[in-house]
PDB file of C-alpha atoms in Angstrom:
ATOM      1  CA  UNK Q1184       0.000   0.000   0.000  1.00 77.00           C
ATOM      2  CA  UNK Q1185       1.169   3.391  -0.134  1.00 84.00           C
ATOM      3  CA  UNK Q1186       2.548   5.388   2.477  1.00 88.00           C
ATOM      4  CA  UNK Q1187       3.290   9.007   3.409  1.00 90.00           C
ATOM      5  CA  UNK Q1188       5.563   9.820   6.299  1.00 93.00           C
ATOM      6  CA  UNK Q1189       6.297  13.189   7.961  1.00 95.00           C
ATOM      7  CA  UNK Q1190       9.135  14.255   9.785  1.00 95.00           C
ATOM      8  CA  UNK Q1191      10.881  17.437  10.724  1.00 96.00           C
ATOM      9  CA  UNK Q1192       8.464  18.542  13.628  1.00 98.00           C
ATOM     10  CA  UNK Q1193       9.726  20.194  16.714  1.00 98.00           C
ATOM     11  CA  UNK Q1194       9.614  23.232  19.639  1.00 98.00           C
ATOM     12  CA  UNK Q1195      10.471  26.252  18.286  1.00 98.00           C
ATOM     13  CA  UNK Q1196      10.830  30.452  19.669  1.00 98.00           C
ATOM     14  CA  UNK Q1197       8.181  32.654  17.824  1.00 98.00           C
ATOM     15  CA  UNK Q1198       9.966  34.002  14.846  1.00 98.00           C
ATOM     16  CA  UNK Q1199      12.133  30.883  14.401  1.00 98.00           C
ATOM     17  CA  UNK Q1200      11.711  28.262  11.333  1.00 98.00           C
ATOM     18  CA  UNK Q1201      11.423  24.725  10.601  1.00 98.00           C
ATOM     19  CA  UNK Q1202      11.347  22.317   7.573  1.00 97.00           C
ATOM     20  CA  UNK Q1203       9.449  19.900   7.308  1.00 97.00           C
ATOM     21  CA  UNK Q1204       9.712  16.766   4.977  1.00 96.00           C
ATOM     22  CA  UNK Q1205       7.141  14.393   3.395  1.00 93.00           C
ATOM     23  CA  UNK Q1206       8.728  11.041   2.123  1.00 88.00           C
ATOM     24  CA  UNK Q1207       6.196   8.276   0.041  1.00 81.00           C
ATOM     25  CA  UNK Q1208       6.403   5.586  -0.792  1.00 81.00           C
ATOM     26  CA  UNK Q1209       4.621   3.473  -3.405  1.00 75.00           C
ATOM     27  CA  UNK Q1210       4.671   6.004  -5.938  1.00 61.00           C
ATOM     28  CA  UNK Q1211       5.936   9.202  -6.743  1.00 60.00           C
ATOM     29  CA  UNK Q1212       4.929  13.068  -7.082  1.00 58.00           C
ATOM     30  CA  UNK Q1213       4.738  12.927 -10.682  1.00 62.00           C
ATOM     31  CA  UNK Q1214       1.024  12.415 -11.042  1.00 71.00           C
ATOM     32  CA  UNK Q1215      -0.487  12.925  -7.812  1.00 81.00           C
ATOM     33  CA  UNK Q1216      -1.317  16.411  -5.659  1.00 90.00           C
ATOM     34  CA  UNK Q1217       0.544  16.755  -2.788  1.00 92.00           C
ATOM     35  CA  UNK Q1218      -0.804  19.210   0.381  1.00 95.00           C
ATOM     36  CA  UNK Q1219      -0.279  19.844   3.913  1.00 98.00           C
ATOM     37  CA  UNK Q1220      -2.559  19.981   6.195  1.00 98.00           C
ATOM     38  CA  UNK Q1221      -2.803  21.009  10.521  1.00 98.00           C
ATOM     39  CA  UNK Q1222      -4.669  20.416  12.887  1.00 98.00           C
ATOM     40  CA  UNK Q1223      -4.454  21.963  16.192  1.00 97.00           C
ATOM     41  CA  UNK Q1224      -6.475  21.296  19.869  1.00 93.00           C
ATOM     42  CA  UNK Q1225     -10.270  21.507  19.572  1.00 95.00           C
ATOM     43  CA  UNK Q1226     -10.036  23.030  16.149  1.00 96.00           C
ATOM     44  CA  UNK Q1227     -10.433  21.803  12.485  1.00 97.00           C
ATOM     45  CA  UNK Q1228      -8.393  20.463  10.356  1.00 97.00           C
ATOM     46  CA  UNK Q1229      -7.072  23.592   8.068  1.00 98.00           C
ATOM     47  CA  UNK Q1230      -5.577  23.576   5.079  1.00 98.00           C
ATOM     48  CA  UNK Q1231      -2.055  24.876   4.786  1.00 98.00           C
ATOM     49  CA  UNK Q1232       0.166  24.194   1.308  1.00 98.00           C
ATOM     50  CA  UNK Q1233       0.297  22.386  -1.699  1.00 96.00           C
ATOM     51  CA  UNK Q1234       1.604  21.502  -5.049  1.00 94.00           C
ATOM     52  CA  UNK Q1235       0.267  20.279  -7.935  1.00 91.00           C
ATOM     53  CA  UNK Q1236       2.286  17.046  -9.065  1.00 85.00           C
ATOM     54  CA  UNK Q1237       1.647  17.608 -12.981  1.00 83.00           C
ATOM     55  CA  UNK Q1238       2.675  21.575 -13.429  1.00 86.00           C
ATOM     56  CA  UNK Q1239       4.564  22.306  -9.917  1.00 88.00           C
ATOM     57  CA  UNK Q1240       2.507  25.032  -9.561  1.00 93.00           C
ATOM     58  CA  UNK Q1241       1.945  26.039  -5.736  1.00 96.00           C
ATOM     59  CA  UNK Q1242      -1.226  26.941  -3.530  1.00 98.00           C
ATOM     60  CA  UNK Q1243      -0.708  28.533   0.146  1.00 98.00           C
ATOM     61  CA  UNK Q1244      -3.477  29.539   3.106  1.00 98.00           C
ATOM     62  CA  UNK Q1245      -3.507  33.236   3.088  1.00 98.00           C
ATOM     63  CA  UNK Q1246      -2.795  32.453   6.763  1.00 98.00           C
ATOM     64  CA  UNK Q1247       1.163  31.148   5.740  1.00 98.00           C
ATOM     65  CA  UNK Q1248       1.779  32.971   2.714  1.00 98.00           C
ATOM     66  CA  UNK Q1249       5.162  34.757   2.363  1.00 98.00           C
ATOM     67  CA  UNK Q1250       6.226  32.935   5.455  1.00 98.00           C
ATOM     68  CA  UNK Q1251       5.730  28.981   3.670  1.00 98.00           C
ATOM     69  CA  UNK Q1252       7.264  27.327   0.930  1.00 98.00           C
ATOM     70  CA  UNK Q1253       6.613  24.329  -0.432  1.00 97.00           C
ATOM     71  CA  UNK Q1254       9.116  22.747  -2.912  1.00 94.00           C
ATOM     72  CA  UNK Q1255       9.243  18.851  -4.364  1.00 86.00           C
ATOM     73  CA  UNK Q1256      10.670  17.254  -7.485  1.00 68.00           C
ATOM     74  CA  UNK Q1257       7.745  15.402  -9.482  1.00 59.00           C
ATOM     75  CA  UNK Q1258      10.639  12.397  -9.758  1.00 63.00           C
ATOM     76  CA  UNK Q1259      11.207  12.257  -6.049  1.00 61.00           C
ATOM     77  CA  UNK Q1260       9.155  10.627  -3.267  1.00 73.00           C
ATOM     78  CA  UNK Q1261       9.952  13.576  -0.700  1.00 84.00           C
ATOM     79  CA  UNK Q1262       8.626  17.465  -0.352  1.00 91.00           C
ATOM     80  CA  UNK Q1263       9.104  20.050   1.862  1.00 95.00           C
ATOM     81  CA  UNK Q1264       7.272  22.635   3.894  1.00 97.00           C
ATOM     82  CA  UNK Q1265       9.833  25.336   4.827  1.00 98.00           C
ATOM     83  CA  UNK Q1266       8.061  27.382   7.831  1.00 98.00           C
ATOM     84  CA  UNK Q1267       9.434  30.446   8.598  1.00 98.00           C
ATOM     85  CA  UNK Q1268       8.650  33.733  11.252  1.00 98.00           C
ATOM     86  CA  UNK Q1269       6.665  31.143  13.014  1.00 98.00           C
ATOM     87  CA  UNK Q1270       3.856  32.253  15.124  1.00 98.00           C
ATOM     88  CA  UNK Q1271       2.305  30.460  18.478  1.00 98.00           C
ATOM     89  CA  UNK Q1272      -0.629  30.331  16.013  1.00 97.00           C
ATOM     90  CA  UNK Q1273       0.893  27.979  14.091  1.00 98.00           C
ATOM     91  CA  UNK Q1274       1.512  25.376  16.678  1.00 98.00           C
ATOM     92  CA  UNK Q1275      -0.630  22.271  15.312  1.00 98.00           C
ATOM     93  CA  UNK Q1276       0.013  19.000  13.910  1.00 98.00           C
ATOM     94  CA  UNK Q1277       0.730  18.947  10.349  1.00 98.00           C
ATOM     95  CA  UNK Q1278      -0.090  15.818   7.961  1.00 98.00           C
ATOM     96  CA  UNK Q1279       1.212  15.433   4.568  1.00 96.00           C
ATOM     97  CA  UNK Q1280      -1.059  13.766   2.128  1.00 94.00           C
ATOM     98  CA  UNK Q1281      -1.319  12.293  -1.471  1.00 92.00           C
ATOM     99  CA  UNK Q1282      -4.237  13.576  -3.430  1.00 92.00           C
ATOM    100  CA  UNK Q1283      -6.088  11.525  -5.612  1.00 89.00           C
ATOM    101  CA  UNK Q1284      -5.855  10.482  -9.142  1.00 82.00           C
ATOM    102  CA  UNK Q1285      -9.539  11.786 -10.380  1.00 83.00           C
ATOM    103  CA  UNK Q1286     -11.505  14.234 -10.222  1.00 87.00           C
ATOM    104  CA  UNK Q1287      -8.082  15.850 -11.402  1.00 87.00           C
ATOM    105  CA  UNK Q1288      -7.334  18.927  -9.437  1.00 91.00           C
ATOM    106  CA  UNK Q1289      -7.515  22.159 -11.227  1.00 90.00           C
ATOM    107  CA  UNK Q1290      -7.759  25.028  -8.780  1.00 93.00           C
ATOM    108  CA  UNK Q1291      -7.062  26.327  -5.707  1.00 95.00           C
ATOM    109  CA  UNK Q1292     -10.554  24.908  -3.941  1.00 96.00           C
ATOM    110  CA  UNK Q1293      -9.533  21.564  -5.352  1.00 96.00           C
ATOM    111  CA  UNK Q1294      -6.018  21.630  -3.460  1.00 96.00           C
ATOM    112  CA  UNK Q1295      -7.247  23.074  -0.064  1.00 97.00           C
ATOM    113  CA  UNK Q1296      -9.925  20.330   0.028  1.00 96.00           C
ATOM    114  CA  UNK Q1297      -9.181  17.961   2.338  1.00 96.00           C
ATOM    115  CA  UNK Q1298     -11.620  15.063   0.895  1.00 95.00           C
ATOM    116  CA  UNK Q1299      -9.354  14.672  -2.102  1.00 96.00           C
ATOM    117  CA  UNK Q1300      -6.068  13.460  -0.701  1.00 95.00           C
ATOM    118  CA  UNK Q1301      -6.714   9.931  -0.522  1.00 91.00           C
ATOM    119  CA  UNK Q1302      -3.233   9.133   1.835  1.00 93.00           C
ATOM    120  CA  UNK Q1303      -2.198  10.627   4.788  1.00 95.00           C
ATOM    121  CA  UNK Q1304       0.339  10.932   7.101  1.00 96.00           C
ATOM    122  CA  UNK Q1305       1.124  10.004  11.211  1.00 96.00           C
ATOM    123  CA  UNK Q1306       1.613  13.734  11.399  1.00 97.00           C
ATOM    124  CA  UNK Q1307       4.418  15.716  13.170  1.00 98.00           C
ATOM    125  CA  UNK Q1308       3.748  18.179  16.410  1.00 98.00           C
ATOM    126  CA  UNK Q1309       4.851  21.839  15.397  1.00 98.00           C
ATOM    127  CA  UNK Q1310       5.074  23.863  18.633  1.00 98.00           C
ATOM    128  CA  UNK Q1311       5.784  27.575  18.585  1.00 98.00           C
ATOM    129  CA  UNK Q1312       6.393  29.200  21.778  1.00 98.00           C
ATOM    130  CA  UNK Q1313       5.789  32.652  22.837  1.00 94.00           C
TER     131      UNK Q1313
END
């Protein structure tokens, strides 16, 4: 079956950074969506990042923009969430996942939409302190 695993998570000082990685297995990025998502305490799941794994092109909350990147090769099995000026709001646990094959995703509702990543990460704790 395949598999998604994150890794990178840690505490960190408001302001400070982290990268995250996202390694598959079972198939690459070449044809399939990749996003991250975060959940923190008593609140929803949220949308943060993603990247389409046919054009490259990239999607970001309006809540991380200018402060995430995320960057992947469509021939690797690994992509990355660099998080930078962190904020205590930000502390959450953050899954990678695969989206699917079809529907094909072709905008930005498509990619923030939770319900169509069919594979999902353990997660990895992101803690930002004040």
């Amino acid at each position: 079956q395949v598999q998604v695993v994150e890794s990178g998570g840690g505490l960190v000082q408001a302001g400070g950074s982290l990268r995250l990685s996202c390694a598959a297995s079972g198939r690459t990025f070449s044809r399939y969506a990749m996003g991250w998502f975060r959940q923190a305490p008593g609140k929803e799941r949220e949308f943060v990042a993603a990247i389409s794994g046919s054009s490259g092109s990239t999607y970001y909350a309006d809540s991380v923009k200018g402060r995430f990147t995320i960057s992947g090769d469509n021939g690797k099995t690994a992509v990355a969430l660099q998080m930078n000026s962190l904020k205590p709001d930000d502390t959450a646990v953050y899954y990678c996942a695969l989206g699917s094959r079809w529907p094909m995703f072709a905008s930005y509702s498509d990619y923030e939409a939770g319900g169509r990543y069919d594979v999902w990460g353990q997660g990895t704790q992101v803690t930002v302190s004040s």
